[in-house]
Coordinates of C-alpha atoms in Angstrom, one line a residue:
Chain A
X1 CA 69.1 136.0 81.3
X2 CA 71.1 133.0 82.5
X3 CA 74.1 134.1 80.7
X4 CA 73.8 137.5 82.1
X5 CA 73.7 136.0 85.6
X6 CA 76.8 134.0 84.9
X7 CA 78.6 137.0 83.7
X8 CA 77.6 138.9 86.8
X9 CA 78.8 136.1 89.0
X10 CA 82.1 135.7 87.3
X11 CA 82.7 139.5 87.5
X12 CA 81.8 139.4 91.2
X13 CA 84.1 136.4 91.8
X14 CA 86.9 138.0 89.9
X15 CA 86.5 141.2 91.9
X16 CA 86.6 139.2 95.1
X17 CA 89.6 137.3 94.0
X18 CA 91.4 140.5 93.1
X19 CA 90.6 142.1 96.5
X20 CA 91.3 138.9 98.4
X21 CA 94.6 137.7 96.8
X22 CA 97.1 140.5 97.6
X23 CA 95.9 140.6 101.2
X24 CA 97.0 137.4 102.8
X25 CA 95.0 136.8 106.0
X26 CA 96.7 134.5 108.3
X27 CA 94.3 134.6 111.2
X28 CA 92.8 131.2 111.9
X29 CA 91.9 131.1 115.6
X30 CA 88.3 130.5 116.6
X31 CA 86.3 131.8 119.5
X32 CA 86.8 128.4 121.1
X33 CA 90.6 128.7 121.0
X34 CA 90.3 132.2 122.6
X35 CA 88.0 131.0 125.4
X36 CA 90.8 128.6 126.5
X37 CA 93.2 131.5 127.0
X38 CA 91.0 133.7 129.1
X39 CA 93.3 133.3 132.1
X40 CA 96.2 135.3 130.5
X41 CA 97.7 138.0 132.8
X42 CA 99.9 141.0 132.4
X43 CA 102.3 142.5 134.9
X44 CA 103.1 146.2 134.8
X45 CA 104.9 147.5 137.9
X46 CA 102.9 146.1 140.8
X47 CA 99.6 145.9 138.8
X48 CA 98.4 142.5 137.6
X49 CA 96.1 142.7 134.6
X50 CA 93.5 140.0 133.9
X51 CA 92.2 139.3 130.4
X52 CA 88.7 138.4 131.6
X53 CA 88.3 141.8 133.3
X54 CA 88.9 143.6 129.9
X55 CA 86.1 141.8 128.0
X56 CA 83.6 144.6 128.3
X57 CA 86.1 147.4 127.7
X58 CA 87.4 145.7 124.6
X59 CA 83.8 145.3 123.3
X60 CA 83.1 148.9 124.0
X61 CA 86.2 150.6 122.8
X62 CA 88.3 148.4 120.6
X63 CA 86.1 145.9 118.8
X64 CA 85.0 148.3 116.0
X65 CA 88.6 148.3 114.7
X66 CA 90.3 145.2 116.0
X67 CA 87.4 142.8 115.6
X68 CA 85.7 140.2 117.7
X69 CA 88.5 137.7 117.2
X70 CA 91.3 140.3 117.4
X71 CA 92.2 139.7 113.8
X72 CA 91.9 143.4 112.9
X73 CA 88.8 142.8 110.9
X74 CA 86.4 145.1 112.8
X75 CA 83.7 147.1 111.2
X76 CA 86.0 150.0 110.5
X77 CA 88.5 147.8 108.6
X78 CA 87.6 149.0 105.1
X79 CA 87.9 152.7 105.9
X80 CA 91.1 152.7 107.9
X81 CA 94.7 153.0 106.7
X82 CA 97.0 151.8 108.2
X83 CA 94.8 148.8 109.0
X84 CA 93.8 147.9 112.5
X85 CA 96.3 145.4 113.9
X86 CA 95.7 141.7 113.8
X87 CA 96.5 140.6 117.3
X88 CA 96.5 136.9 116.4
X89 CA 99.9 137.4 114.7
X90 CA 101.6 138.7 117.8
X91 CA 103.7 141.1 115.8
X92 CA 104.1 144.7 117.3
X93 CA 105.7 147.9 116.1
X94 CA 106.5 149.6 119.4
X95 CA 108.9 147.4 121.5
X96 CA 111.8 147.8 123.8
X97 CA 112.8 144.3 122.7
X98 CA 114.9 143.1 119.7
X99 CA 113.3 142.6 116.3
X100 CA 111.5 139.2 116.0
X101 CA 110.6 139.1 119.7
X102 CA 107.5 139.8 121.7
X103 CA 107.2 143.2 123.4
X104 CA 107.0 143.5 127.2
X105 CA 103.7 144.1 129.0
X106 CA 105.1 147.5 129.8
X107 CA 105.6 148.3 126.1
X108 CA 102.0 147.5 125.3
X109 CA 100.8 149.4 128.4
X110 CA 102.7 152.5 127.2
X111 CA 101.4 152.1 123.7
X112 CA 97.8 152.2 124.9
X113 CA 98.4 155.4 126.8
X114 CA 100.3 157.0 123.8
X115 CA 98.1 155.8 120.9
X116 CA 99.7 155.5 117.5
X117 CA 100.2 158.7 115.6
X118 CA 99.6 158.7 111.9
X119 CA 97.0 156.0 112.4
X120 CA 93.4 155.8 113.7
X121 CA 94.6 154.1 116.9
X122 CA 93.5 156.5 119.7
X123 CA 95.2 157.4 123.0
X124 CA 93.7 155.6 126.0
X125 CA 95.3 157.8 128.6
X126 CA 92.0 158.5 130.4
X127 CA 91.7 154.8 131.4
X128 CA 92.9 153.8 134.8
X129 CA 96.1 151.8 135.0
X130 CA 94.2 148.7 136.0
X131 CA 92.0 149.1 132.9
X132 CA 95.0 149.4 130.7
X133 CA 96.8 146.4 132.3
X134 CA 93.6 144.3 131.8
X135 CA 93.5 145.4 128.2
X136 CA 97.1 144.4 127.7
X137 CA 96.3 140.9 129.0
X138 CA 93.3 140.8 126.7
X139 CA 95.5 141.8 123.6
X140 CA 97.9 139.0 124.6
X141 CA 95.2 136.4 124.8
X142 CA 94.6 136.6 121.1
X143 CA 98.0 135.2 120.2
X144 CA 99.4 131.7 121.1
X145 CA 102.9 133.3 120.9
X146 CA 102.4 134.4 124.5
X147 CA 101.9 130.8 125.5
X148 CA 105.0 129.5 123.6
X149 CA 107.5 132.3 124.1
X150 CA 108.7 134.8 126.5
X151 CA 109.0 138.5 125.6
X152 CA 112.5 139.6 124.4
X153 CA 115.0 141.1 126.8
X154 CA 114.7 144.9 126.5
X155 CA 117.7 146.5 124.9
X156 CA 120.0 148.6 127.2
X157 CA 120.1 152.3 126.6
X158 CA 123.0 154.1 128.1
X159 CA 122.5 157.4 129.8
X160 CA 122.0 160.3 127.3
X161 CA 125.3 162.2 126.8
X162 CA 125.5 166.0 126.5
X163 CA 124.7 167.1 122.9
X164 CA 127.6 168.8 121.1
X165 CA 128.2 170.0 117.6
X166 CA 130.7 167.2 117.1
X167 CA 128.1 164.6 118.1
X168 CA 125.6 166.1 115.7
X169 CA 128.1 165.9 112.9
X170 CA 129.0 162.3 113.9
X171 CA 125.3 161.5 113.8
X172 CA 125.0 162.8 110.3
X173 CA 127.8 160.4 109.3
X174 CA 125.9 157.5 110.9
X175 CA 122.8 158.5 109.0
X176 CA 124.9 158.4 105.8
X177 CA 126.8 155.2 106.6
X178 CA 123.9 153.0 107.4
X179 CA 121.8 154.7 104.7
X180 CA 118.6 155.7 106.6
X181 CA 118.2 158.2 103.7
X182 CA 117.4 155.3 101.2
X183 CA 113.9 155.3 102.7
X184 CA 113.7 158.5 104.7
X185 CA 115.4 160.9 102.2
X186 CA 118.5 163.0 102.8
X187 CA 116.3 165.7 104.4
X188 CA 114.1 163.2 106.3
X189 CA 111.1 164.0 104.0
X190 CA 110.3 160.3 103.4
X191 CA 111.3 160.6 99.8
X192 CA 114.5 158.5 99.5
X193 CA 115.0 156.4 96.4
X194 CA 113.3 153.3 98.0
X195 CA 110.4 155.2 99.6
X196 CA 107.9 154.7 96.8
X197 CA 108.0 150.9 96.8
X198 CA 107.7 150.2 100.5
X199 CA 105.2 147.6 101.7
X200 CA 104.3 146.2 105.1
X201 CA 104.5 142.5 106.0
X202 CA 101.0 141.9 104.5
X203 CA 102.0 143.5 101.2
X204 CA 100.2 146.8 101.8
X205 CA 101.9 150.1 100.8
X206 CA 103.4 152.0 103.7
X207 CA 105.1 155.4 103.9
X208 CA 108.4 156.0 105.7
X209 CA 108.2 158.5 108.5
X210 CA 108.5 162.1 107.4
X211 CA 110.6 163.9 110.0
X212 CA 109.8 167.3 108.7
X213 CA 106.0 167.4 109.1
X214 CA 105.8 167.8 112.8
X215 CA 104.1 164.4 113.4
X216 CA 105.2 162.5 116.4
X217 CA 106.8 159.1 115.9
X218 CA 104.2 156.4 116.8
X219 CA 106.4 154.7 119.3
X220 CA 107.1 157.9 121.4
X221 CA 109.0 161.1 120.9
X222 CA 111.5 161.4 123.7
X223 CA 115.1 161.0 122.9
X224 CA 115.1 157.5 124.5
X225 CA 112.1 156.5 122.4
X226 CA 113.8 157.5 119.2
X227 CA 116.9 155.6 120.2
X228 CA 114.8 152.6 120.8
X229 CA 112.9 152.9 117.5
X230 CA 115.9 152.4 115.3
X231 CA 117.7 149.9 117.6
X232 CA 114.7 147.6 117.7
X233 CA 112.9 148.3 114.4
X234 CA 109.1 148.5 113.8
X235 CA 108.2 144.8 113.3
X236 CA 105.7 144.2 110.5
X237 CA 107.0 147.2 108.5
X238 CA 110.1 147.9 106.4
X239 CA 111.7 149.8 109.2
X240 CA 114.6 147.5 110.2
X241 CA 116.6 147.1 113.4
X242 CA 120.1 148.6 113.4
X243 CA 121.1 147.1 116.7
X244 CA 124.0 145.1 115.3
X245 CA 125.4 147.9 113.3
X246 CA 125.2 151.1 115.3
X247 CA 127.2 151.3 118.6
X248 CA 125.4 152.8 121.6
X249 CA 127.4 155.9 121.6
X250 CA 126.8 156.4 117.8
X251 CA 123.1 155.8 118.4
X252 CA 123.0 158.9 120.6
X253 CA 124.8 160.9 117.9
X254 CA 122.2 159.7 115.5
X255 CA 119.3 160.7 117.8
X256 CA 120.8 164.2 118.0
X257 CA 121.1 164.4 114.2
X258 CA 117.5 163.2 113.7
X259 CA 116.4 166.1 115.9
X260 CA 117.9 168.5 113.4
X261 CA 115.7 167.1 110.6
X262 CA 112.5 167.6 112.7
X263 CA 110.4 170.7 112.3
X264 CA 110.2 171.4 116.0
X265 CA 112.8 173.8 117.4
X266 CA 115.5 172.2 119.4
X267 CA 119.0 172.7 120.7
X268 CA 120.2 170.4 118.1
X269 CA 118.5 172.3 115.3
X270 CA 120.1 175.5 116.5
X271 CA 123.6 173.9 116.7
X272 CA 123.3 172.4 113.2
X273 CA 122.3 175.8 111.8
X274 CA 125.4 177.4 113.4
X275 CA 127.6 174.7 112.0
X276 CA 126.1 175.2 108.6
X277 CA 125.6 171.4 108.5
X278 CA 124.8 170.1 105.0
X279 CA 122.6 167.1 104.3
X280 CA 124.3 163.8 103.4
X281 CA 125.3 163.3 99.8
X282 CA 123.4 160.4 98.3
X283 CA 125.9 160.0 95.5
X284 CA 129.0 159.4 97.6
X285 CA 129.9 155.8 97.8
X286 CA 128.6 154.0 100.9
X287 CA 130.8 154.5 103.9
X288 CA 132.5 157.7 102.5
X289 CA 129.8 160.3 102.7
Chain B
X1 CA 107.6 71.8 133.9
X2 CA 111.3 72.6 133.5
X3 CA 110.9 72.0 129.8
X4 CA 108.5 74.8 129.6
X5 CA 110.9 77.1 131.4
X6 CA 113.6 76.1 129.0
X7 CA 111.3 77.0 126.1
X8 CA 110.5 80.4 127.7
X9 CA 114.3 81.1 128.1
X10 CA 115.0 80.2 124.5
X11 CA 112.1 82.3 123.3
X12 CA 113.2 85.4 125.3
X13 CA 116.8 84.9 124.1
X14 CA 115.6 84.8 120.5
X15 CA 113.4 87.9 121.0
X16 CA 116.4 89.7 122.6
X17 CA 118.7 88.7 119.7
X18 CA 116.1 89.8 117.2
X19 CA 115.7 93.2 118.9
X20 CA 119.5 93.6 119.1
X21 CA 119.7 92.8 115.4
X22 CA 117.0 95.3 114.6
X23 CA 118.8 98.0 116.6
X24 CA 122.1 97.1 115.0
X25 CA 120.5 97.1 111.6
X26 CA 119.5 100.7 112.2
X27 CA 123.1 101.5 113.0
X28 CA 124.3 99.8 109.9
X29 CA 121.9 101.9 107.9
X30 CA 123.2 105.1 109.4
X31 CA 126.7 104.1 108.3
X32 CA 125.8 103.1 104.8
X33 CA 123.0 105.6 104.1
X34 CA 121.5 105.8 100.7
X35 CA 120.5 108.7 98.6
X36 CA 117.8 110.0 96.3
X37 CA 118.9 111.6 93.0
X38 CA 117.1 112.9 89.9
X39 CA 116.6 115.8 87.5
X40 CA 114.0 118.5 87.5
X41 CA 113.0 119.9 84.1
X42 CA 110.7 122.6 82.9
X43 CA 108.2 121.5 80.2
X44 CA 108.3 123.9 77.2
X45 CA 110.2 127.1 76.6
X46 CA 111.7 129.0 79.5
X47 CA 109.3 131.8 80.5
X48 CA 110.7 135.3 79.8
X49 CA 112.3 136.7 82.9
X50 CA 112.1 140.5 83.1
X51 CA 115.3 142.5 83.4
X52 CA 115.8 144.4 86.6
X53 CA 116.3 148.1 86.6
X54 CA 118.6 148.9 89.5
X55 CA 118.8 152.6 88.7
X56 CA 117.6 153.4 92.2
X57 CA 120.9 152.4 93.6
X58 CA 124.0 153.3 91.5
X59 CA 126.1 150.8 93.4
X60 CA 123.8 148.0 92.3
X61 CA 123.4 149.3 88.7
X62 CA 127.2 149.4 88.3
X63 CA 127.7 145.9 89.6
X64 CA 125.5 144.7 86.7
X65 CA 126.8 147.1 84.1
X66 CA 128.1 144.3 81.9
X67 CA 125.8 141.5 83.1
X68 CA 122.2 142.7 83.3
X69 CA 120.2 141.1 86.2
X70 CA 116.9 139.3 85.6
X71 CA 114.2 138.1 87.9
X72 CA 114.8 134.6 89.1
X73 CA 111.3 133.2 89.3
X74 CA 112.3 130.5 86.8
X75 CA 116.0 129.7 86.4
X76 CA 116.3 127.3 83.4
X77 CA 119.5 125.7 82.2
X78 CA 120.5 124.9 78.6
X79 CA 118.7 121.5 78.5
X80 CA 115.6 122.6 80.2
X81 CA 117.0 121.8 83.7
X82 CA 115.1 123.8 86.3
X83 CA 117.2 125.2 89.1
X84 CA 116.2 126.3 92.7
X85 CA 113.7 123.5 93.1
X86 CA 113.8 122.1 96.7
X87 CA 113.4 118.4 96.9
X88 CA 112.7 116.9 100.3
X89 CA 111.2 113.8 102.0
X90 CA 107.6 114.7 103.0
X91 CA 106.5 111.2 104.2
X92 CA 108.2 108.1 105.5
X93 CA 111.1 109.5 107.6
X94 CA 111.4 108.2 111.2
X95 CA 111.1 110.9 113.9
X96 CA 114.9 110.9 114.5
X97 CA 115.8 111.1 110.8
X98 CA 113.4 114.0 110.3
X99 CA 114.8 115.8 113.3
X100 CA 118.4 115.4 112.1
X101 CA 119.9 118.5 110.8
X102 CA 123.1 119.0 108.9
X103 CA 126.1 120.2 110.9
X104 CA 127.2 122.7 108.2
X105 CA 125.9 126.3 108.5
X106 CA 124.5 127.4 105.2
X107 CA 125.1 130.9 104.0
X108 CA 122.6 133.3 102.4
X109 CA 124.7 136.1 100.8
X110 CA 123.6 139.5 99.5
X111 CA 125.8 140.0 96.5
X112 CA 125.5 142.5 93.7
X113 CA 122.1 143.4 95.1
X114 CA 120.8 139.8 94.5
X115 CA 120.4 136.9 96.9
X116 CA 122.8 134.0 96.5
X117 CA 121.5 131.4 96.5
X118 CA 118.0 132.6 95.4
X119 CA 116.5 129.7 97.4
X120 CA 118.2 128.4 100.6
X121 CA 117.1 124.9 101.8
X122 CA 117.2 124.5 105.6
X123 CA 115.9 122.1 108.2
X124 CA 113.9 123.1 111.2
X125 CA 116.2 124.6 113.9
X126 CA 119.2 124.6 111.6
X127 CA 121.4 127.6 112.1
X128 CA 122.2 129.7 109.0
X129 CA 124.1 132.9 108.3
X130 CA 123.0 135.9 106.3
X131 CA 126.0 137.8 105.0
X132 CA 126.6 140.8 102.8
X133 CA 129.3 141.2 100.1
X134 CA 127.9 144.6 99.0
X135 CA 129.0 148.2 99.5
X136 CA 125.4 149.3 100.0
X137 CA 123.0 148.9 102.9
X138 CA 120.5 146.0 102.7
X139 CA 117.7 145.2 105.1
X140 CA 117.0 141.5 105.4
X141 CA 113.3 141.0 106.0
X142 CA 111.9 137.4 106.0
X143 CA 108.1 137.3 105.9
X144 CA 106.9 134.0 107.5
X145 CA 103.4 133.4 108.5
X146 CA 103.6 134.1 112.3
X147 CA 100.8 131.5 112.9
X148 CA 103.2 128.7 112.0
X149 CA 105.5 129.6 114.9
X150 CA 108.1 131.3 112.6
X151 CA 108.5 134.9 113.6
X152 CA 109.2 137.7 111.2
X153 CA 112.2 140.0 111.8
X154 CA 113.9 142.8 110.0
X155 CA 117.5 143.7 110.3
X156 CA 119.8 146.1 108.4
X157 CA 123.2 145.1 107.0
X158 CA 125.3 148.1 106.0
X159 CA 128.6 147.4 104.1
X160 CA 131.0 145.3 106.2
X161 CA 128.3 144.3 108.7
X162 CA 128.8 141.1 110.6
X163 CA 126.8 138.0 109.5
X164 CA 123.3 137.6 111.1
X165 CA 122.8 134.1 112.5
X166 CA 119.3 132.7 112.7
X167 CA 117.2 129.6 112.6
X168 CA 113.5 128.7 112.0
X169 CA 111.1 126.9 114.2
X170 CA 108.7 125.2 111.8
X171 CA 108.6 123.9 108.2
X172 CA 107.5 126.7 105.9
X173 CA 108.5 128.2 102.5
X174 CA 109.4 131.7 103.7
X175 CA 109.8 134.6 101.3
X176 CA 112.5 137.1 102.1
X177 CA 112.9 140.6 100.8
X178 CA 115.0 143.7 101.0
X179 CA 112.8 146.8 101.3
X180 CA 115.6 149.1 100.2
X181 CA 116.0 147.1 96.9
X182 CA 112.5 145.9 96.2
X183 CA 113.6 143.6 93.4
X184 CA 115.6 141.5 95.8
X185 CA 113.4 138.5 96.5
X186 CA 114.4 135.0 97.7
X187 CA 113.3 132.1 99.8
X188 CA 114.1 130.2 103.0
X189 CA 112.8 126.7 102.2
X190 CA 112.4 125.1 105.7
X191 CA 111.7 121.4 105.7
X192 CA 112.2 118.4 108.0
X193 CA 115.1 116.0 107.3
X194 CA 117.4 115.5 104.3
X195 CA 116.7 117.7 101.3
X196 CA 118.5 119.1 98.2
X197 CA 118.1 122.0 95.8
X198 CA 118.4 121.5 92.1
X199 CA 121.3 123.2 90.2
X200 CA 121.2 124.9 86.8
X201 CA 121.3 121.4 85.1
X202 CA 118.2 120.6 87.2
X203 CA 120.0 117.8 89.0
X204 CA 119.9 117.2 92.7
X205 CA 121.1 114.6 95.2
X206 CA 119.6 114.1 98.7
X207 CA 122.2 112.2 100.7
X208 CA 122.0 110.6 104.2
X209 CA 118.7 108.9 103.4
X210 CA 118.1 105.7 105.5
X211 CA 116.6 102.7 103.7
X212 CA 112.9 103.0 103.4
X213 CA 109.8 103.9 101.4
X214 CA 109.3 107.6 101.0
X215 CA 107.1 110.3 99.5
X216 CA 109.4 112.9 98.0
X217 CA 108.1 116.4 97.3
X218 CA 109.6 118.9 94.8
X219 CA 108.8 122.6 95.4
X220 CA 109.2 125.4 92.9
X221 CA 108.4 128.9 94.1
X222 CA 106.0 129.7 91.2
X223 CA 105.0 126.3 89.7
X224 CA 104.1 124.7 93.1
X225 CA 104.7 121.2 94.3
X226 CA 104.8 117.7 93.0
X227 CA 105.2 114.4 94.8
X228 CA 106.5 110.9 94.0
X229 CA 107.0 107.6 95.8
X230 CA 110.6 106.5 96.1
X231 CA 112.2 103.4 97.6
X232 CA 115.7 103.5 98.9
X233 CA 117.6 100.2 99.7
X234 CA 120.2 100.2 102.5
X235 CA 123.2 102.2 101.1
X236 CA 121.5 102.4 97.7
X237 CA 120.1 105.1 95.5
X238 CA 116.5 105.9 94.8
X239 CA 115.5 108.1 91.9
X240 CA 112.8 110.7 91.2
X241 CA 112.6 112.9 88.1
X242 CA 110.2 115.8 88.0
X243 CA 108.8 117.9 85.2
X244 CA 107.1 121.3 86.0
X245 CA 104.9 123.3 83.7
X246 CA 105.4 127.0 84.1
X247 CA 102.4 128.8 85.6

């Protein structure tokens, strides 16, 4: 009887250890810490958001996923993939600011309206602007990073040039040179040689974005959004920033080329077809595709 | 009455001289600073390090065609010397000595789809460079715990890319990885004050150590940490040898 119990316990403990080990949880703030940051504000245009004012909305709409302490450990945690974000870490995917920096209030505000495609994070576009600004302040109050640092300086995006067949071809050369295809695949199907082993910053498996499935990018689907995505990276994921290695003009070329991979019809897709543009050759040495 | 004044004057003069001597003494130390040396060994046979299949990237595979790559969790020399152990002073440094950071800018290179060095010792706020010698794109992706104040970032480095210059805000052993080449795994070992990393003979030398009594910590990525007490005389050498058991 006793031995049986012992076995049960060690099995249970073992199971807990296995589940617990590969998932580092860094959150360590308490309710008390959070109370002291209730005065956090956000500034979006001429609206000022107040954390305090969002308490009820957060309870009602967000807590099931993001949890009481903002650590992403809400009731839905076990059933959701990708996992709800841990706001205590202050690490965000959709930013106009360089990798390793905090997003602007406007970035978070826009994210709330947009939602995050390919995840359970809904759109909150029916909320008033004031409600969203308050929620942004509330999201910020979970991380001490907002006390210790300023948001990064948004990257500059030059005006979008006219798309031409030459630009699309040049964009393909950028895609080849910096090797986006290692993860995204030569056709953008998220099946590059490195795709299978990708993990996020918490060690959880993550898929690269598949351009061909019709899903919108999480961080927006305008040309400017796509420009911003690969020039800032999606922090917390394998998707790196290319800001140091793609010039602004080339970045626009790349945006045009990415459009040719997407399933939606576009000017770019039509031009590529007319050009008879071939996918990049993964076997050519780097820099010479 | 005047006698008493005299006494006070003499006393304050003595106090002043003593203070001056103490301050001077500090300077003398800075000039003739000591060091801590020693050897790090692994107890028992070196654990088997799995070979790395770089087939996913022909460039990487070719670079290792005649020299197969292995994981670097334990790098053990001929005499059991254990490399890549970071030895640093964990207790006993004065605030200024702990804040001091070396003027040189260490380099973390991506070469033949491996990190050289595998472990880069750094002090808090010390600038370092990440470079690439490879003809394939890497992404350099450190994974610190954001709660420490160190912030994760993720930057690509295609062939010929300029170095990335960074620093860290807080002491932490930070794993770094390349998502494109998942076998690439290294460390930024961020500590306060003077430190050294053992070579393949297992030897290390921490220089610029002021005289004092210290606790010295040796950190190995898989085997963990060990500590020892060490005394360094002005301009002299303290010694601490460590033996790790593989885990």
